[in-house]
CSV table of C-alpha atoms and ligand atoms in Angstrom, one decimal:
chain,number,residue,atom,x,y,z
A,40,MET,CA,-2.1,-57.0,16.5
A,41,LYS,CA,1.1,-56.2,14.5
A,42,ILE,CA,4.3,-55.3,16.3
A,43,PHE,CA,7.3,-53.6,14.7
A,44,LEU,CA,10.3,-55.7,15.6
A,45,ASN,CA,13.7,-54.5,14.4
A,46,ASP,CA,13.0,-54.0,10.8
A,47,SER,CA,9.5,-55.2,10.0
A,48,LEU,CA,5.9,-55.6,11.2
A,49,VAL,CA,5.2,-59.1,12.5
A,50,PRO,CA,2.1,-60.7,14.1
A,51,GLU,CA,2.1,-60.4,17.9
A,52,GLN,CA,2.7,-64.1,18.3
A,53,ASP,CA,5.9,-63.9,16.2
A,54,ALA,CA,7.1,-60.7,18.0
A,55,VAL,CA,9.5,-62.6,20.4
A,56,VAL,CA,12.8,-61.5,21.9
A,57,SER,CA,15.7,-63.8,22.9
A,58,VAL,CA,16.2,-64.9,26.5
A,59,PHE,CA,19.8,-63.7,25.9
A,60,ASP,CA,18.6,-60.2,25.2
A,61,HIS,CA,20.4,-57.9,27.7
A,62,GLY,CA,17.1,-56.0,28.1
A,63,PHE,CA,15.7,-59.1,29.6
A,64,LEU,CA,18.8,-60.2,31.5
A,65,TYR,CA,19.9,-56.9,32.9
A,66,GLY,CA,17.2,-54.3,32.2
A,67,ASP,CA,19.8,-52.8,29.8
A,68,GLY,CA,17.7,-50.6,27.5
A,69,ILE,CA,15.5,-47.6,27.2
A,70,TYR,CA,11.9,-46.7,26.2
A,71,GLU,CA,9.4,-44.0,25.5
A,72,THR,CA,5.6,-43.9,26.0
A,73,MET,CA,3.6,-41.8,23.6
A,74,ARG,CA,0.0,-41.0,22.9
A,75,ALA,CA,-1.6,-40.7,19.4
A,76,TYR,CA,-4.8,-38.6,18.9
A,77,ASP,CA,-6.6,-39.0,15.6
A,78,GLY,CA,-3.7,-41.1,14.3
A,79,ARG,CA,-1.1,-38.4,15.1
A,80,VAL,CA,1.5,-38.8,17.9
A,81,PHE,CA,1.5,-35.8,20.2
A,82,MET,CA,4.9,-34.2,20.8
A,83,LEU,CA,6.6,-37.0,18.7
A,84,GLU,CA,9.8,-35.0,18.1
A,85,ARG,CA,10.3,-34.4,21.8
A,86,HIS,CA,9.8,-38.1,22.6
A,87,ILE,CA,12.2,-39.1,19.9
A,88,GLN,CA,14.7,-36.5,21.2
A,89,ARG,CA,14.4,-37.9,24.7
A,90,LEU,CA,14.8,-41.5,23.5
A,91,GLN,CA,18.0,-40.4,21.8
A,92,ARG,CA,19.2,-38.7,24.9
A,93,SER,CA,18.5,-41.8,27.0
A,94,ALA,CA,20.3,-43.9,24.4
A,95,SER,CA,23.3,-41.6,24.5
A,96,LEU,CA,23.4,-41.6,28.3
A,97,ILE,CA,23.8,-45.4,28.3
A,98,GLN,CA,26.0,-45.5,25.1
A,99,LEU,CA,23.4,-47.3,23.2
A,100,ARG,CA,23.1,-47.0,19.4
A,101,ALA,CA,19.4,-46.3,18.7
A,102,PRO,CA,17.9,-46.1,15.2
A,103,SER,CA,17.7,-42.7,13.6
A,104,PRO,CA,14.8,-40.3,14.4
A,105,GLU,CA,13.5,-40.8,10.9
A,106,TYR,CA,13.6,-44.5,11.2
A,107,ILE,CA,11.8,-44.4,14.6
A,108,SER,CA,9.2,-42.0,13.4
A,109,ALA,CA,8.4,-44.1,10.2
A,110,ALA,CA,8.2,-47.3,12.3
A,111,ILE,CA,5.8,-45.7,14.7
A,112,TYR,CA,3.5,-44.5,12.0
A,113,ARG,CA,3.6,-47.8,10.1
A,114,THR,CA,2.7,-49.6,13.3
A,115,ILE,CA,-0.2,-47.2,14.1
A,116,GLN,CA,-1.6,-47.4,10.5
A,117,GLU,CA,-1.1,-51.2,10.1
A,118,ASN,CA,-3.2,-51.7,13.3
A,119,GLY,CA,-5.9,-49.3,12.1
A,120,LEU,CA,-5.5,-47.1,15.1
A,121,ASN,CA,-6.6,-43.5,15.7
A,122,SER,CA,-6.4,-43.0,19.5
A,123,ALA,CA,-3.4,-45.1,20.5
A,124,TYR,CA,-0.9,-45.9,23.2
A,125,VAL,CA,2.5,-46.2,21.7
A,126,ARG,CA,5.6,-47.7,23.3
A,127,VAL,CA,9.0,-47.7,21.7
A,128,THR,CA,11.7,-49.9,23.3
A,129,VAL,CA,15.3,-50.2,22.4
A,130,SER,CA,17.3,-52.8,24.3
A,131,ARG,CA,21.0,-53.6,24.2
A,132,GLY,CA,20.1,-56.7,22.1
A,133,ARG,CA,21.1,-60.3,22.1
A,134,GLY,CA,24.5,-61.2,23.5
A,135,ALA,CA,26.4,-63.7,25.6
A,136,ILE,CA,25.9,-63.5,29.4
A,137,GLY,CA,27.9,-60.8,30.9
A,138,LEU,CA,27.4,-57.1,31.5
A,139,ASP,CA,29.6,-55.8,28.8
A,140,PRO,CA,27.4,-54.1,26.2
A,141,ALA,CA,30.0,-55.0,23.5
A,142,LEU,CA,28.7,-58.6,23.8
A,143,CYS,CA,25.6,-57.4,21.9
A,144,PRO,CA,26.2,-56.5,18.3
A,145,GLU,CA,22.7,-55.2,17.4
A,146,PRO,CA,20.2,-53.4,19.6
A,147,THR,CA,16.6,-54.8,19.7
A,148,PHE,CA,14.0,-52.2,18.5
A,149,VAL,CA,10.3,-52.7,19.2
A,150,VAL,CA,7.2,-50.5,18.6
A,151,ILE,CA,3.9,-51.5,20.2
A,152,ALA,CA,0.8,-49.6,19.4
A,153,GLU,CA,-2.6,-50.4,20.8
A,154,ASP,CA,-6.0,-48.8,21.2
A,155,PHE,CA,-5.9,-46.2,23.9
A,156,LYS,CA,-8.0,-47.1,26.9
A,157,GLU,CA,-9.4,-43.8,28.2
A,158,TYR,CA,-9.1,-43.2,32.0
A,159,PRO,CA,-12.5,-43.1,33.7
A,160,ASP,CA,-14.0,-39.6,33.6
A,161,LYS,CA,-14.5,-39.8,37.3
A,162,TYR,CA,-10.8,-39.6,37.9
A,163,TYR,CA,-10.7,-36.2,36.1
A,164,ARG,CA,-13.8,-34.9,37.8
A,165,GLU,CA,-13.0,-36.0,41.4
A,166,GLY,CA,-9.2,-36.6,41.4
A,167,VAL,CA,-7.2,-39.7,42.5
A,168,LYS,CA,-5.6,-40.7,45.8
A,169,LEU,CA,-1.8,-40.7,46.2
A,170,VAL,CA,0.4,-41.8,49.1
A,171,LEU,CA,4.0,-40.9,50.0
A,172,ALA,CA,6.2,-44.0,49.4
A,173,LYS,CA,8.9,-45.1,51.8
A,174,THR,CA,10.9,-46.1,48.7
A,175,ARG,CA,13.2,-43.3,47.7
A,176,ARG,CA,13.7,-42.2,44.1
A,177,ASN,CA,17.0,-43.5,42.7
A,178,LEU,CA,19.9,-41.2,43.4
A,179,ALA,CA,20.7,-39.3,40.3
A,180,GLY,CA,24.4,-40.1,40.8
A,181,ALA,CA,23.6,-43.8,40.8
A,182,LEU,CA,20.9,-44.2,38.1
A,183,ASP,CA,20.0,-40.8,36.6
A,184,PRO,CA,16.1,-40.6,36.5
A,185,ARG,CA,16.6,-38.6,33.2
A,186,ILE,CA,17.4,-41.9,31.6
A,187,LYS,CA,14.1,-43.5,30.8
A,188,SER,CA,15.4,-47.0,31.3
A,189,LEU,CA,14.1,-50.5,31.3
A,190,ASN,CA,15.2,-50.7,35.0
A,191,PHE,CA,11.9,-49.8,36.6
A,192,LEU,CA,12.2,-51.7,39.9
A,193,ASN,CA,12.6,-48.4,41.9
A,194,ASN,CA,9.3,-47.3,40.6
A,195,ILE,CA,7.6,-50.7,40.9
A,196,LEU,CA,8.6,-50.9,44.6
A,197,ALA,CA,6.9,-47.6,45.2
A,198,LYS,CA,3.9,-48.7,43.1
A,199,LEU,CA,3.5,-51.8,45.3
A,200,GLU,CA,3.3,-49.5,48.3
A,201,ALA,CA,0.6,-47.5,46.6
A,202,LYS,CA,-1.4,-50.7,45.9
A,203,GLU,CA,-1.0,-51.9,49.5
A,204,GLN,CA,-2.6,-48.7,50.7
A,205,GLY,CA,-5.4,-48.7,48.1
A,206,ALA,CA,-3.9,-45.6,46.4
A,207,TYR,CA,-3.7,-44.9,42.7
A,208,GLU,CA,-0.1,-43.7,42.6
A,209,ALA,CA,2.8,-43.1,45.0
A,210,ILE,CA,5.1,-40.1,45.3
A,211,MET,CA,8.8,-40.7,46.0
A,212,LEU,CA,11.1,-38.4,47.9
A,213,ASN,CA,14.8,-38.2,46.9
A,214,ALA,CA,17.6,-39.2,49.2
A,215,GLU,CA,17.7,-35.7,50.8
A,216,ASP,CA,14.0,-35.8,51.8
A,217,PHE,CA,12.8,-33.5,49.0
A,218,LEU,CA,9.8,-34.3,46.8
A,219,ALA,CA,10.8,-36.0,43.6
A,220,GLU,CA,8.1,-37.6,41.4
A,221,GLY,CA,5.5,-40.3,41.1
A,222,THR,CA,6.2,-43.8,39.7
A,223,ILE,CA,5.2,-42.7,36.2
A,224,CYS,CA,4.4,-39.0,36.6
A,225,ASN,CA,5.5,-35.6,37.7
A,226,ILE,CA,3.9,-33.8,40.6
A,227,PHE,CA,2.5,-30.3,40.7
A,228,PHE,CA,0.9,-28.3,43.5
A,229,LEU,CA,-0.4,-24.9,44.1
A,230,ARG,CA,0.8,-22.7,47.0
A,231,ASP,CA,0.0,-19.0,47.4
A,232,ASN,CA,-1.2,-19.0,43.8
A,233,THR,CA,2.2,-20.2,42.6
A,234,LEU,CA,2.4,-23.5,40.7
A,235,CYS,CA,5.2,-25.5,42.3
A,236,THR,CA,6.9,-28.6,41.0
A,237,PRO,CA,10.2,-30.4,41.9
A,238,SER,CA,13.0,-29.2,39.7
A,239,VAL,CA,14.9,-31.6,37.5
A,240,GLU,CA,17.8,-31.2,40.0
A,241,ALA,CA,15.6,-32.9,42.6
A,242,GLY,CA,16.2,-36.1,40.6
A,243,VAL,CA,13.2,-36.5,38.3
A,244,LEU,CA,12.5,-37.3,34.7
A,245,ASP,CA,12.0,-34.1,32.8
A,246,GLY,CA,8.5,-35.1,31.7
A,247,ILE,CA,7.4,-33.8,28.3
A,248,THR,CA,3.9,-33.1,29.7
A,249,ARG,CA,5.5,-31.3,32.7
A,250,GLU,CA,7.5,-29.1,30.3
A,251,LEU,CA,4.3,-28.2,28.3
A,252,VAL,CA,2.3,-27.6,31.5
A,253,ILE,CA,5.0,-25.3,32.9
A,254,SER,CA,5.1,-23.3,29.6
A,255,LEU,CA,1.3,-23.1,29.4
A,256,ALA,CA,1.1,-21.8,33.0
A,257,LYS,CA,3.7,-19.1,32.3
A,258,GLN,CA,2.0,-18.0,29.1
A,259,ASN,CA,-1.2,-17.7,31.1
A,260,GLY,CA,0.2,-15.6,33.9
A,261,ILE,CA,0.4,-18.4,36.5
A,262,PRO,CA,3.8,-18.0,38.4
A,263,VAL,CA,5.8,-21.2,38.4
A,264,ASN,CA,8.4,-22.3,41.0
A,265,GLU,CA,10.6,-25.3,40.0
A,266,GLY,CA,12.4,-26.0,43.2
A,267,LYS,CA,13.2,-28.3,46.1
A,268,PHE,CA,10.2,-28.9,48.3
A,269,LYS,CA,9.6,-30.9,51.5
A,270,VAL,CA,6.4,-33.0,51.7
A,271,GLU,CA,4.9,-30.4,54.1
A,272,ALA,CA,4.7,-28.0,51.2
A,273,LEU,CA,2.6,-30.5,49.4
A,274,TYR,CA,0.4,-31.2,52.4
A,275,GLY,CA,-0.3,-27.5,52.7
A,276,ALA,CA,-1.2,-27.0,49.0
A,277,SER,CA,-4.5,-25.8,47.8
A,278,GLU,CA,-4.5,-27.9,44.6
A,279,VAL,CA,-2.5,-31.0,43.5
A,280,PHE,CA,-2.2,-32.7,40.2
A,281,PHE,CA,0.2,-34.9,38.3
A,282,THR,CA,1.2,-35.1,34.7
A,283,ASN,CA,2.2,-37.7,32.2
A,284,THR,CA,1.7,-38.4,28.5
A,285,THR,CA,-1.2,-40.8,28.9
A,286,SER,CA,-3.0,-39.1,31.8
A,287,GLU,CA,-2.3,-35.6,30.7
A,288,VAL,CA,-3.2,-33.3,33.7
A,289,MET,CA,-4.7,-35.6,36.4
A,290,PRO,CA,-6.2,-34.0,39.5
A,291,VAL,CA,-5.3,-35.4,42.9
A,292,SER,CA,-8.0,-35.6,45.6
A,293,GLN,CA,-5.8,-36.9,48.5
A,294,VAL,CA,-2.2,-37.3,49.5
A,295,ASP,CA,-2.0,-39.6,52.6
A,296,THR,CA,-4.7,-38.2,54.9
A,297,VAL,CA,-4.8,-34.7,53.4
A,298,ARG,CA,-7.6,-33.9,51.0
A,299,TYR,CA,-7.8,-31.4,48.1
A,300,ALA,CA,-10.6,-30.1,46.0
A,301,VAL,CA,-10.2,-30.2,42.2
A,302,GLY,CA,-9.3,-26.5,41.8
A,303,ASP,CA,-9.6,-23.9,39.1
A,304,ILE,CA,-6.0,-23.8,38.2
A,305,THR,CA,-5.9,-27.6,37.7
A,306,LYS,CA,-9.0,-27.4,35.5
A,307,LYS,CA,-7.6,-24.5,33.5
A,308,LEU,CA,-4.3,-26.2,32.9
A,309,ARG,CA,-6.1,-29.4,31.9
A,310,GLU,CA,-8.2,-27.4,29.4
A,311,LEU,CA,-5.1,-25.6,28.0
A,312,TYR,CA,-3.3,-28.9,27.6
A,313,ARG,CA,-6.3,-30.4,25.7
A,314,ALA,CA,-6.4,-27.3,23.5
A,315,GLU,CA,-2.8,-27.9,22.6
A,316,VAL,CA,-3.7,-31.5,21.7
A,317,ARG,CA,-6.6,-30.4,19.5
A,318,GLN,CA,-4.3,-27.7,17.9
A,319,ALA,CA,-1.7,-30.3,17.1
A,320,ALA,CA,-4.3,-32.7,15.6
A,321,MET,CA,-5.2,-30.0,13.1
A,322,THR,CA,-1.6,-29.6,11.9
A,323,ASP,CA,-0.6,-31.5,8.8
A,324,LEU,CA,1.5,-34.6,9.4
B,470,PLP,N1,8.3,-39.5,35.7
B,470,PLP,C1,8.5,-40.8,35.5
B,470,PLP,C2,9.3,-41.7,36.4
B,470,PLP,C3,7.8,-41.4,34.3
B,470,PLP,O1,8.0,-42.7,34.1
B,470,PLP,C4,7.1,-40.6,33.5
B,470,PLP,C5,6.4,-41.1,32.3
B,470,PLP,O2,6.4,-42.3,32.0
B,470,PLP,C6,7.0,-39.2,33.8
B,470,PLP,C7,7.6,-38.7,34.9
B,470,PLP,C8,6.2,-38.3,32.9
B,470,PLP,O3,6.8,-38.1,31.7
B,470,PLP,P1,6.0,-37.7,30.3
B,470,PLP,O4,5.2,-36.4,30.7
B,470,PLP,O5,7.1,-37.4,29.4
B,470,PLP,O6,5.1,-38.8,30.0
């Protein structure tokens, strides 16, 4: 496998980063996860925009959108990939020990692209199990969840809880007891024929899949309520699903002890999302 490191493609064994990189020492950096279908990255511009926003929120100088896009496509093509998982990481770079970002003259830029491993079809047919985590989502005023940062311990602590309970994913509440998001996904549920999802103000990452699903729902006459919800609203829902770039629209069969059927709205939104993917694949690069 070839990795894009800073300014060139190198064999995986040569793609090494210094132990003095502040991404390693302090989690000082940002990233994006993308998915390529038929060699084309879905929603590439949005992902690059969000990467630039994350960079600006931590005062990190990321490469230009054109540079990032070219690096991504070179990495995909050099590895002979069609259906690919793509991760772009920008860390503060190598510098002396100490928190000051000025210690790092150059950011470290990495693109990894590997063959996309499809999720089992059973997950989409039957749904997956989620649990409510005790771990709260980071307070937006402490570490804004809109920064897609290399600091993932908040999410990892919740993921450990999911694993302990044999669940696929955990949902976190915010500090005010309102639903926030999963460890790597946004949560949706249906109540009284309205599609509900925690608003960005609840302290979540404004997922790119979330944004598209909301707009597809609205275009197709499904009312959407982005708001603040207590967990009881989720327990009382008729359908639940989550979204992210790799899973797309993933049905949820259970949250804690409450079970849900994979409902018609979930299936419809999944189909509409897939149609968007197919449509994008037909557009010229
Ligand atoms: N929320 C968190 C915490 C995430 O890490 C992710 C994706 O990694 C998402 C939501 C979903 O975002 P997207 O749809 O842009 O993949």
